PDB file of C-alpha atoms in Angstrom:
ATOM      1  CA  UNK A 210     -54.261 -13.839 -36.111  1.00 49.00           C
ATOM      2  CA  UNK A 211     -50.701 -14.576 -36.625  1.00 47.00           C
ATOM      3  CA  UNK A 212     -50.048 -10.980 -37.402  1.00 49.00           C
ATOM      4  CA  UNK A 213     -51.622  -9.908 -33.956  1.00 50.00           C
ATOM      5  CA  UNK A 214     -49.550 -12.327 -31.975  1.00 51.00           C
ATOM      6  CA  UNK A 215     -46.369 -10.962 -33.495  1.00 48.00           C
ATOM      7  CA  UNK A 216     -47.416  -7.546 -32.500  1.00 53.00           C
ATOM      8  CA  UNK A 217     -48.180  -8.742 -29.061  1.00 55.00           C
ATOM      9  CA  UNK A 218     -44.819 -10.157 -28.510  1.00 56.00           C
ATOM     10  CA  UNK A 219     -43.018  -6.992 -29.902  1.00 53.00           C
ATOM     11  CA  UNK A 220     -45.035  -4.878 -27.413  1.00 58.00           C
ATOM     12  CA  UNK A 221     -43.980  -7.163 -24.593  1.00 58.00           C
ATOM     13  CA  UNK A 222     -40.194  -7.033 -25.699  1.00 53.00           C
ATOM     14  CA  UNK A 223     -40.395  -3.211 -25.810  1.00 54.00           C
ATOM     15  CA  UNK A 224     -41.828  -3.209 -22.285  1.00 54.00           C
ATOM     16  CA  UNK A 225     -39.395  -5.364 -20.834  1.00 53.00           C
ATOM     17  CA  UNK A 226     -36.627  -3.459 -22.307  1.00 49.00           C
ATOM     18  CA  UNK A 227     -37.895  -0.005 -20.744  1.00 50.00           C
ATOM     19  CA  UNK A 228     -37.962  -1.587 -17.266  1.00 45.00           C
ATOM     20  CA  UNK A 229     -35.858   0.787 -15.097  1.00 48.00           C
ATOM     21  CA  UNK A 230     -33.637  -0.343 -12.126  1.00 44.00           C
ATOM     22  CA  UNK A 231     -33.891   1.879  -9.123  1.00 48.00           C
ATOM     23  CA  UNK A 232     -30.093   2.830  -7.984  1.00 43.00           C
ATOM     24  CA  UNK A 233     -28.038   6.085  -7.562  1.00 43.00           C
ATOM     25  CA  UNK A 234     -27.449   7.588 -10.949  1.00 42.00           C
ATOM     26  CA  UNK A 235     -23.947   9.180  -9.604  1.00 40.00           C
ATOM     27  CA  UNK A 236     -22.658   5.425  -9.490  1.00 42.00           C
ATOM     28  CA  UNK A 237     -23.249   4.752 -13.081  1.00 48.00           C
ATOM     29  CA  UNK A 238     -20.153   6.683 -14.288  1.00 48.00           C
ATOM     30  CA  UNK A 239     -17.523   9.239 -13.383  1.00 44.00           C
ATOM     31  CA  UNK A 240     -18.549  12.915 -13.224  1.00 43.00           C
ATOM     32  CA  UNK A 241     -18.519  14.902 -16.330  1.00 47.00           C
ATOM     33  CA  UNK A 242     -15.126  16.847 -16.937  1.00 41.00           C
ATOM     34  CA  UNK A 243     -17.084  19.981 -16.852  1.00 41.00           C
ATOM     35  CA  UNK A 244     -18.505  19.510 -13.390  1.00 45.00           C
ATOM     36  CA  UNK A 245     -14.862  18.992 -12.015  1.00 53.00           C
ATOM     37  CA  UNK A 246     -13.273  21.905 -13.929  1.00 74.00           C
ATOM     38  CA  UNK A 247     -11.372  24.338 -11.423  1.00 82.00           C
ATOM     39  CA  UNK A 248      -9.285  27.242 -12.350  1.00 84.00           C
ATOM     40  CA  UNK A 249      -5.592  26.974 -11.909  1.00 82.00           C
ATOM     41  CA  UNK A 250      -5.575  30.191  -9.931  1.00 84.00           C
ATOM     42  CA  UNK A 251      -8.264  28.717  -7.458  1.00 87.00           C
ATOM     43  CA  UNK A 252      -5.939  25.529  -7.155  1.00 87.00           C
ATOM     44  CA  UNK A 253      -2.848  27.824  -6.401  1.00 88.00           C
ATOM     45  CA  UNK A 254      -4.916  29.798  -3.829  1.00 89.00           C
ATOM     46  CA  UNK A 255      -6.226  26.755  -2.166  1.00 90.00           C
ATOM     47  CA  UNK A 256      -2.976  25.022  -1.708  1.00 90.00           C
ATOM     48  CA  UNK A 257      -1.267  28.262  -0.651  1.00 90.00           C
ATOM     49  CA  UNK A 258      -3.900  28.257   2.100  1.00 90.00           C
ATOM     50  CA  UNK A 259      -2.737  25.184   3.867  1.00 91.00           C
ATOM     51  CA  UNK A 260       0.988  26.403   4.252  1.00 90.00           C
ATOM     52  CA  UNK A 261       0.457  27.104   7.934  1.00 87.00           C
ATOM     53  CA  UNK A 262      -0.762  23.614   8.565  1.00 88.00           C
ATOM     54  CA  UNK A 263       2.076  22.047   6.738  1.00 89.00           C
ATOM     55  CA  UNK A 264       4.804  24.268   8.522  1.00 85.00           C
ATOM     56  CA  UNK A 265       3.066  23.288  11.841  1.00 83.00           C
ATOM     57  CA  UNK A 266       2.957  19.690  11.391  1.00 82.00           C
ATOM     58  CA  UNK A 267       6.441  19.539   9.742  1.00 82.00           C
ATOM     59  CA  UNK A 268       7.900  21.599  12.370  1.00 76.00           C
ATOM     60  CA  UNK A 269       7.058  18.944  15.237  1.00 75.00           C
ATOM     61  CA  UNK A 270       9.799  16.716  13.893  1.00 73.00           C
ATOM     62  CA  UNK A 271      12.308  19.589  12.941  1.00 68.00           C
ATOM     63  CA  UNK A 272      11.351  19.654   9.214  1.00 72.00           C
ATOM     64  CA  UNK A 273       9.747  22.810   8.585  1.00 74.00           C
ATOM     65  CA  UNK A 274      12.398  23.508   6.100  1.00 73.00           C
ATOM     66  CA  UNK A 275      10.538  20.815   3.599  1.00 79.00           C
ATOM     67  CA  UNK A 276       7.254  22.842   3.721  1.00 83.00           C
ATOM     68  CA  UNK A 277       7.878  24.004  -0.090  1.00 84.00           C
ATOM     69  CA  UNK A 278       8.870  20.352  -1.208  1.00 84.00           C
ATOM     70  CA  UNK A 279       5.573  18.981   0.504  1.00 88.00           C
ATOM     71  CA  UNK A 280       3.325  21.959  -0.789  1.00 88.00           C
ATOM     72  CA  UNK A 281       4.629  21.124  -4.163  1.00 87.00           C
ATOM     73  CA  UNK A 282       3.653  17.502  -3.815  1.00 88.00           C
ATOM     74  CA  UNK A 283       0.214  18.995  -2.804  1.00 91.00           C
ATOM     75  CA  UNK A 284      -0.045  21.064  -5.891  1.00 88.00           C
ATOM     76  CA  UNK A 285       0.870  17.892  -8.134  1.00 86.00           C
ATOM     77  CA  UNK A 286      -1.800  15.859  -6.104  1.00 88.00           C
ATOM     78  CA  UNK A 287      -4.494  18.226  -6.537  1.00 89.00           C
ATOM     79  CA  UNK A 288      -3.932  19.164 -10.000  1.00 86.00           C
ATOM     80  CA  UNK A 289      -3.650  15.240 -10.966  1.00 84.00           C
ATOM     81  CA  UNK A 290      -6.872  14.694  -9.050  1.00 86.00           C
ATOM     82  CA  UNK A 291      -8.897  17.484 -10.823  1.00 87.00           C
ATOM     83  CA  UNK A 292      -7.423  16.367 -14.154  1.00 84.00           C
ATOM     84  CA  UNK A 293      -8.467  12.932 -13.608  1.00 83.00           C
ATOM     85  CA  UNK A 294     -12.126  13.797 -12.430  1.00 82.00           C
ATOM     86  CA  UNK A 295     -11.361  12.504  -8.792  1.00 82.00           C
ATOM     87  CA  UNK A 296     -12.677  15.624  -7.571  1.00 84.00           C
ATOM     88  CA  UNK A 297     -16.599  16.104  -7.406  1.00 81.00           C
ATOM     89  CA  UNK A 298     -18.148  19.364  -6.615  1.00 79.00           C
ATOM     90  CA  UNK A 299     -20.862  18.929  -3.802  1.00 78.00           C
ATOM     91  CA  UNK A 300     -23.377  21.284  -2.209  1.00 80.00           C
ATOM     92  CA  UNK A 301     -22.153  23.177   0.731  1.00 78.00           C
ATOM     93  CA  UNK A 302     -18.501  21.699   0.300  1.00 79.00           C
ATOM     94  CA  UNK A 303     -15.926  24.220  -0.499  1.00 86.00           C
ATOM     95  CA  UNK A 304     -13.127  23.005  -2.850  1.00 88.00           C
ATOM     96  CA  UNK A 305     -10.588  23.955   0.034  1.00 88.00           C
ATOM     97  CA  UNK A 306     -11.936  21.121   2.235  1.00 88.00           C
ATOM     98  CA  UNK A 307     -10.888  18.673  -0.533  1.00 89.00           C
ATOM     99  CA  UNK A 308      -7.442  20.284  -0.858  1.00 91.00           C
ATOM    100  CA  UNK A 309      -7.032  20.132   3.033  1.00 90.00           C
ATOM    101  CA  UNK A 310      -7.740  16.160   3.022  1.00 89.00           C
ATOM    102  CA  UNK A 311      -4.962  15.780   0.355  1.00 91.00           C
ATOM    103  CA  UNK A 312      -2.783  17.993   2.441  1.00 91.00           C
ATOM    104  CA  UNK A 313      -3.290  15.820   5.479  1.00 90.00           C
ATOM    105  CA  UNK A 314      -2.556  12.739   3.557  1.00 90.00           C
ATOM    106  CA  UNK A 315       0.656  14.137   2.135  1.00 90.00           C
ATOM    107  CA  UNK A 316       1.861  15.517   5.159  1.00 90.00           C
ATOM    108  CA  UNK A 317       1.336  12.293   7.146  1.00 87.00           C
ATOM    109  CA  UNK A 318       3.101  10.392   4.240  1.00 87.00           C
ATOM    110  CA  UNK A 319       6.211  12.690   4.393  1.00 85.00           C
ATOM    111  CA  UNK A 320       6.206  12.476   8.179  1.00 83.00           C
ATOM    112  CA  UNK A 321       6.299   8.716   8.154  1.00 82.00           C
ATOM    113  CA  UNK A 322       9.024   8.794   5.694  1.00 80.00           C
ATOM    114  CA  UNK A 323      11.108  11.106   7.558  1.00 75.00           C
ATOM    115  CA  UNK A 324      10.616   9.078  11.059  1.00 71.00           C
ATOM    116  CA  UNK A 325      11.726   5.904   9.244  1.00 66.00           C
ATOM    117  CA  UNK A 326      15.033   7.533   8.204  1.00 55.00           C
ATOM    118  CA  UNK A 327      17.340   8.690  10.884  1.00 48.00           C
ATOM    119  CA  UNK A 328      18.961  12.089  10.019  1.00 46.00           C
ATOM    120  CA  UNK A 329      21.070  14.207  12.191  1.00 44.00           C
ATOM    121  CA  UNK A 330      21.785  18.087  11.563  1.00 45.00           C
ATOM    122  CA  UNK A 331      25.424  18.930  11.357  1.00 47.00           C
ATOM    123  CA  UNK A 332      27.137  22.157  12.280  1.00 44.00           C
ATOM    124  CA  UNK A 333      29.870  23.892  10.001  1.00 42.00           C
ATOM    125  CA  UNK A 334      32.641  24.723  12.089  1.00 45.00           C
ATOM    126  CA  UNK A 335      32.899  24.125  15.849  1.00 43.00           C
ATOM    127  CA  UNK A 336      35.262  26.838  16.375  1.00 44.00           C
ATOM    128  CA  UNK A 337      32.133  29.299  15.376  1.00 46.00           C
ATOM    129  CA  UNK A 338      30.202  28.157  18.644  1.00 45.00           C
ATOM    130  CA  UNK A 339      31.978  30.839  20.756  1.00 45.00           C
ATOM    131  CA  UNK A 340      32.693  28.273  23.500  1.00 42.00           C
ATOM    132  CA  UNK A 341      29.255  26.783  23.511  1.00 40.00           C
ATOM    133  CA  UNK A 342      27.570  24.197  21.278  1.00 40.00           C
ATOM    134  CA  UNK A 343      24.108  24.600  19.899  1.00 42.00           C
ATOM    135  CA  UNK A 344      21.412  22.177  20.509  1.00 41.00           C
ATOM    136  CA  UNK A 345      21.461  20.870  16.835  1.00 42.00           C
ATOM    137  CA  UNK A 346      25.004  19.819  17.622  1.00 41.00           C
ATOM    138  CA  UNK A 347      23.950  18.098  20.688  1.00 41.00           C
ATOM    139  CA  UNK A 348      21.278  16.293  18.778  1.00 40.00           C
ATOM    140  CA  UNK A 349      23.800  15.143  16.278  1.00 41.00           C
ATOM    141  CA  UNK A 350      26.603  14.087  18.300  1.00 42.00           C
ATOM    142  CA  UNK A 351      25.427  13.648  21.746  1.00 38.00           C
ATOM    143  CA  UNK A 352      21.996  11.861  21.344  1.00 40.00           C
ATOM    144  CA  UNK A 353      21.538   8.333  20.335  1.00 41.00           C
ATOM    145  CA  UNK A 354      17.735   8.032  19.341  1.00 39.00           C
ATOM    146  CA  UNK A 355      17.812   4.127  19.779  1.00 38.00           C
ATOM    147  CA  UNK A 356      19.359   4.389  23.124  1.00 42.00           C
ATOM    148  CA  UNK A 357      16.587   6.753  24.503  1.00 42.00           C
ATOM    149  CA  UNK A 358      18.958   9.627  25.444  1.00 44.00           C
ATOM    150  CA  UNK A 359      16.935  12.853  25.485  1.00 44.00           C
ATOM    151  CA  UNK A 360      17.886  16.332  24.723  1.00 44.00           C
ATOM    152  CA  UNK A 361      16.911  17.534  28.180  1.00 42.00           C
ATOM    153  CA  UNK A 362      19.724  15.539  29.446  1.00 43.00           C
ATOM    154  CA  UNK A 363      22.360  17.294  27.445  1.00 41.00           C
ATOM    155  CA  UNK A 364      23.183  20.083  29.889  1.00 41.00           C
ATOM    156  CA  UNK A 365      27.126  20.392  29.467  1.00 51.00           C
ATOM    157  CA  UNK A 366      27.736  22.330  26.401  1.00 59.00           C
ATOM    158  CA  UNK A 367      31.370  21.950  26.632  1.00 65.00           C
ATOM    159  CA  UNK A 368      30.818  18.153  26.562  1.00 68.00           C
ATOM    160  CA  UNK A 369      28.808  18.624  23.549  1.00 70.00           C
ATOM    161  CA  UNK A 370      31.473  20.689  21.791  1.00 75.00           C
ATOM    162  CA  UNK A 371      34.202  18.220  22.851  1.00 79.00           C
ATOM    163  CA  UNK A 372      32.060  15.450  20.621  1.00 80.00           C
ATOM    164  CA  UNK A 373      32.029  17.666  17.860  1.00 80.00           C
ATOM    165  CA  UNK A 374      35.696  18.507  17.731  1.00 85.00           C
ATOM    166  CA  UNK A 375      36.411  14.779  18.308  1.00 87.00           C
ATOM    167  CA  UNK A 376      34.120  13.776  15.616  1.00 87.00           C
ATOM    168  CA  UNK A 377      35.601  16.271  13.054  1.00 88.00           C
ATOM    169  CA  UNK A 378      39.117  15.423  13.813  1.00 89.00           C
ATOM    170  CA  UNK A 379      38.317  11.507  13.580  1.00 90.00           C
ATOM    171  CA  UNK A 380      37.033  11.843   9.930  1.00 90.00           C
ATOM    172  CA  UNK A 381      38.606  12.959   6.825  1.00 90.00           C
ATOM    173  CA  UNK A 382      37.885  16.608   5.667  1.00 89.00           C
ATOM    174  CA  UNK A 383      36.320  15.239   2.683  1.00 90.00           C
ATOM    175  CA  UNK A 384      33.895  13.127   4.483  1.00 88.00           C
ATOM    176  CA  UNK A 385      32.979  16.031   6.771  1.00 86.00           C
ATOM    177  CA  UNK A 386      32.340  18.439   3.919  1.00 85.00           C
ATOM    178  CA  UNK A 387      30.219  15.818   2.007  1.00 84.00           C
ATOM    179  CA  UNK A 388      28.277  15.031   5.003  1.00 80.00           C
ATOM    180  CA  UNK A 389      27.253  18.635   5.556  1.00 76.00           C
ATOM    181  CA  UNK A 390      26.275  18.910   1.688  1.00 74.00           C
ATOM    182  CA  UNK A 391      24.321  15.707   2.213  1.00 68.00           C
ATOM    183  CA  UNK A 392      22.266  16.840   5.454  1.00 64.00           C
ATOM    184  CA  UNK A 393      22.405  20.581   4.941  1.00 60.00           C
ATOM    185  CA  UNK A 394      21.481  20.886   1.368  1.00 60.00           C
ATOM    186  CA  UNK A 395      17.973  21.046  -0.109  1.00 60.00           C
ATOM    187  CA  UNK A 396      16.150  17.805  -0.477  1.00 60.00           C
ATOM    188  CA  UNK A 397      16.048  16.355  -4.027  1.00 60.00           C
ATOM    189  CA  UNK A 398      13.786  13.750  -5.353  1.00 56.00           C
ATOM    190  CA  UNK A 399      14.576  11.083  -8.180  1.00 55.00           C
ATOM    191  CA  UNK A 400      17.117   8.516  -8.674  1.00 64.00           C
ATOM    192  CA  UNK A 401      20.301   9.007  -6.737  1.00 66.00           C
ATOM    193  CA  UNK A 402      23.331  10.050  -8.481  1.00 75.00           C
ATOM    194  CA  UNK A 403      26.897   8.656  -7.918  1.00 81.00           C
ATOM    195  CA  UNK A 404      27.594  12.127  -5.849  1.00 78.00           C
ATOM    196  CA  UNK A 405      24.407  11.617  -3.882  1.00 74.00           C
ATOM    197  CA  UNK A 406      25.763   7.953  -2.927  1.00 79.00           C
ATOM    198  CA  UNK A 407      29.034   9.503  -1.956  1.00 84.00           C
ATOM    199  CA  UNK A 408      27.257  12.096   0.296  1.00 79.00           C
ATOM    200  CA  UNK A 409      25.163   9.516   1.924  1.00 78.00           C
ATOM    201  CA  UNK A 410      28.215   7.309   2.521  1.00 83.00           C
ATOM    202  CA  UNK A 411      30.029  10.391   4.140  1.00 85.00           C
ATOM    203  CA  UNK A 412      26.937  11.271   6.509  1.00 81.00           C
ATOM    204  CA  UNK A 413      26.763   7.678   7.690  1.00 83.00           C
ATOM    205  CA  UNK A 414      30.676   7.758   8.409  1.00 89.00           C
ATOM    206  CA  UNK A 415      30.315  11.115  10.368  1.00 88.00           C
ATOM    207  CA  UNK A 416      27.153   9.585  12.344  1.00 85.00           C
ATOM    208  CA  UNK A 417      28.756   6.284  13.155  1.00 89.00           C
ATOM    209  CA  UNK A 418      31.812   8.134  14.364  1.00 92.00           C
ATOM    210  CA  UNK A 419      29.987  10.436  16.397  1.00 89.00           C
ATOM    211  CA  UNK A 420      28.408   7.690  18.153  1.00 89.00           C
ATOM    212  CA  UNK A 421      31.589   5.854  18.998  1.00 92.00           C
ATOM    213  CA  UNK A 422      33.201   9.118  20.268  1.00 92.00           C
ATOM    214  CA  UNK A 423      30.145   9.525  22.512  1.00 88.00           C
ATOM    215  CA  UNK A 424      30.511   6.079  23.957  1.00 89.00           C
ATOM    216  CA  UNK A 425      34.257   6.403  24.366  1.00 90.00           C
ATOM    217  CA  UNK A 426      33.760   9.445  26.513  1.00 87.00           C
ATOM    218  CA  UNK A 427      31.304   7.483  28.479  1.00 85.00           C
ATOM    219  CA  UNK A 428      33.759   4.940  29.352  1.00 86.00           C
ATOM    220  CA  UNK A 429      34.382   4.606  33.298  1.00 85.00           C
ATOM    221  CA  UNK A 430      38.077   5.370  33.477  1.00 83.00           C
ATOM    222  CA  UNK A 431      38.710   3.961  36.829  1.00 81.00           C
ATOM    223  CA  UNK A 432      37.468   0.590  35.808  1.00 80.00           C
ATOM    224  CA  UNK A 433      40.189   0.458  33.178  1.00 83.00           C
ATOM    225  CA  UNK A 434      43.404  -0.811  34.681  1.00 85.00           C
ATOM    226  CA  UNK A 435      45.319  -2.108  31.726  1.00 87.00           C
ATOM    227  CA  UNK A 436      46.082  -1.942  28.119  1.00 88.00           C
ATOM    228  CA  UNK A 437      44.312  -5.093  27.679  1.00 88.00           C
ATOM    229  CA  UNK A 438      40.977  -3.754  29.224  1.00 89.00           C
ATOM    230  CA  UNK A 439      41.574  -0.537  27.276  1.00 89.00           C
ATOM    231  CA  UNK A 440      41.589  -2.368  24.122  1.00 90.00           C
ATOM    232  CA  UNK A 441      38.453  -4.352  24.966  1.00 90.00           C
ATOM    233  CA  UNK A 442      36.635  -1.159  25.837  1.00 91.00           C
ATOM    234  CA  UNK A 443      37.525   0.455  22.861  1.00 92.00           C
ATOM    235  CA  UNK A 444      36.181  -2.517  20.544  1.00 92.00           C
ATOM    236  CA  UNK A 445      32.813  -2.209  22.600  1.00 93.00           C
ATOM    237  CA  UNK A 446      32.411   1.420  21.817  1.00 93.00           C
ATOM    238  CA  UNK A 447      31.622   0.806  18.133  1.00 94.00           C
ATOM    239  CA  UNK A 448      27.953   1.527  17.067  1.00 89.00           C
ATOM    240  CA  UNK A 449      26.859  -1.676  15.608  1.00 88.00           C
ATOM    241  CA  UNK A 450      27.081  -5.509  16.315  1.00 90.00           C
ATOM    242  CA  UNK A 451      28.905  -6.154  12.946  1.00 89.00           C
ATOM    243  CA  UNK A 452      31.316  -3.401  13.832  1.00 92.00           C
ATOM    244  CA  UNK A 453      32.085  -4.280  17.357  1.00 92.00           C
ATOM    245  CA  UNK A 454      32.658  -7.929  16.622  1.00 93.00           C
ATOM    246  CA  UNK A 455      34.902  -7.300  13.557  1.00 92.00           C
ATOM    247  CA  UNK A 456      36.877  -5.154  15.902  1.00 93.00           C
ATOM    248  CA  UNK A 457      37.011  -7.609  18.662  1.00 92.00           C
ATOM    249  CA  UNK A 458      37.834 -10.586  16.429  1.00 91.00           C
ATOM    250  CA  UNK A 459      40.097  -9.148  13.563  1.00 92.00           C
ATOM    251  CA  UNK A 460      41.270  -5.586  14.358  1.00 92.00           C
ATOM    252  CA  UNK A 461      42.083  -5.814  17.884  1.00 89.00           C
ATOM    253  CA  UNK A 462      44.031  -9.299  17.699  1.00 88.00           C
ATOM    254  CA  UNK A 463      45.724  -7.894  14.245  1.00 88.00           C
ATOM    255  CA  UNK A 464      45.170 -11.394  12.513  1.00 86.00           C
ATOM    256  CA  UNK A 465      46.424 -11.641   9.082  1.00 88.00           C
ATOM    257  CA  UNK A 466      46.901 -14.123   6.213  1.00 88.00           C
ATOM    258  CA  UNK A 467      45.369 -17.557   6.668  1.00 89.00           C
ATOM    259  CA  UNK A 468      44.236 -16.450  10.184  1.00 90.00           C
ATOM    260  CA  UNK A 469      42.183 -13.786   9.043  1.00 90.00           C
ATOM    261  CA  UNK A 470      40.569 -15.943   6.356  1.00 90.00           C
ATOM    262  CA  UNK A 471      39.521 -18.440   8.930  1.00 91.00           C
ATOM    263  CA  UNK A 472      38.390 -15.519  11.451  1.00 90.00           C
ATOM    264  CA  UNK A 473      36.364 -13.973   8.461  1.00 90.00           C
ATOM    265  CA  UNK A 474      34.604 -17.220   7.881  1.00 90.00           C
ATOM    266  CA  UNK A 475      33.687 -17.735  11.545  1.00 91.00           C
ATOM    267  CA  UNK A 476      32.577 -14.368  12.043  1.00 90.00           C
ATOM    268  CA  UNK A 477      30.323 -14.496   8.863  1.00 88.00           C
ATOM    269  CA  UNK A 478      28.701 -17.583  10.110  1.00 88.00           C
ATOM    270  CA  UNK A 479      28.212 -16.008  13.419  1.00 88.00           C
ATOM    271  CA  UNK A 480      26.692 -13.073  12.293  1.00 83.00           C
ATOM    272  CA  UNK A 481      24.674 -14.534   9.380  1.00 83.00           C
ATOM    273  CA  UNK A 482      26.372 -12.301   6.582  1.00 82.00           C
ATOM    274  CA  UNK A 483      28.797 -12.985   3.880  1.00 86.00           C
ATOM    275  CA  UNK A 484      32.623 -12.980   4.333  1.00 88.00           C
ATOM    276  CA  UNK A 485      32.579 -10.449   1.730  1.00 89.00           C
ATOM    277  CA  UNK A 486      30.310  -8.186   3.945  1.00 87.00           C
ATOM    278  CA  UNK A 487      32.678  -8.645   6.792  1.00 89.00           C
ATOM    279  CA  UNK A 488      35.726  -7.826   4.786  1.00 90.00           C
ATOM    280  CA  UNK A 489      34.335  -4.721   3.645  1.00 90.00           C
ATOM    281  CA  UNK A 490      33.755  -3.641   7.392  1.00 90.00           C
ATOM    282  CA  UNK A 491      37.388  -4.146   8.556  1.00 92.00           C
ATOM    283  CA  UNK A 492      38.886  -0.666   7.431  1.00 92.00           C
ATOM    284  CA  UNK A 493      36.002   1.286   8.916  1.00 93.00           C
ATOM    285  CA  UNK A 494      35.899  -0.829  11.972  1.00 93.00           C
ATOM    286  CA  UNK A 495      39.750  -0.139  12.302  1.00 94.00           C
ATOM    287  CA  UNK A 496      39.165   3.636  12.101  1.00 94.00           C
ATOM    288  CA  UNK A 497      36.404   3.755  14.672  1.00 94.00           C
ATOM    289  CA  UNK A 498      38.200   1.218  17.022  1.00 94.00           C
ATOM    290  CA  UNK A 499      41.330   3.592  16.870  1.00 93.00           C
ATOM    291  CA  UNK A 500      39.352   6.599  17.595  1.00 93.00           C
ATOM    292  CA  UNK A 501      37.819   5.202  20.563  1.00 92.00           C
ATOM    293  CA  UNK A 502      41.224   3.923  21.931  1.00 92.00           C
ATOM    294  CA  UNK A 503      42.856   7.310  21.596  1.00 92.00           C
ATOM    295  CA  UNK A 504      39.976   8.909  23.298  1.00 90.00           C
ATOM    296  CA  UNK A 505      40.089   6.422  26.280  1.00 88.00           C
ATOM    297  CA  UNK A 506      43.790   6.421  26.499  1.00 88.00           C
ATOM    298  CA  UNK A 507      43.757  10.278  26.788  1.00 85.00           C
ATOM    299  CA  UNK A 508      41.181  10.238  29.354  1.00 82.00           C
ATOM    300  CA  UNK A 509      43.270   7.581  31.348  1.00 79.00           C
ATOM    301  CA  UNK A 510      46.262   9.921  30.933  1.00 75.00           C
ATOM    302  CA  UNK A 511      44.420  13.039  32.248  1.00 62.00           C
ATOM    303  CA  UNK A 512      43.039  11.138  35.223  1.00 52.00           C
ATOM    304  CA  UNK A 513      46.378   9.851  36.199  1.00 47.00           C
TER     305      UNK A 513
END
């Protein structure tokens, strides 16, 4: 009798263990590696097939030259996805469709990154323009994205060329060449080197100088009746609040010694930055202020 009860309990336990839960087997684990094996040649062909899409979308923001870099990112993403088993072969769905999805995401990410970083194309030599300035030069030196100035408004090519020449004459030859190397060379990824930082700094100097030159050329000369007004307008031409206030409070009055220390303290408190940050801006603010002053003064003499 005891033996029968033991066998009955064993049979019941075996039946309970064999009860199956009804669910999608595909959710149990990742697909087998063999199911996601894609030949390298097929990967290369599929990625190359989206080149037209990449060039078209990057061309909308003027970055078609980045197509090879973006395609390389797509190759890496596709290869990584296949190697990690993230691609699953589905009936009726070609491998190229999955690659197209990756391409769309990589392109969108690259465009978002580009749109969040202001870059301006530079020209090599203004003298090579044969009397006219290219649209790239106008975009670089005649358009302020933040101010909403559109390319369609730039119709005077001589005006654009004047900005190019004045900007180049207002910066050092070293900064100009480094800026060209920074914005005209191939894009490189990875931690920045000291040389990269020098090029980026030079590009910032050229860009800020160009914006200052533009503002100085737009000053209404009829409203400038004295040297005091000239100095005030020159300080107002600088491109950022920190630079404008530094020029107005420290550079323009020419404060020195203890007076400069007090001015630094007051200006740092006003702008919400450190005194050291303001002190570092003085030299650059002075160069921009002097460039704007010379341009406005030359315009006044020409009008007179």
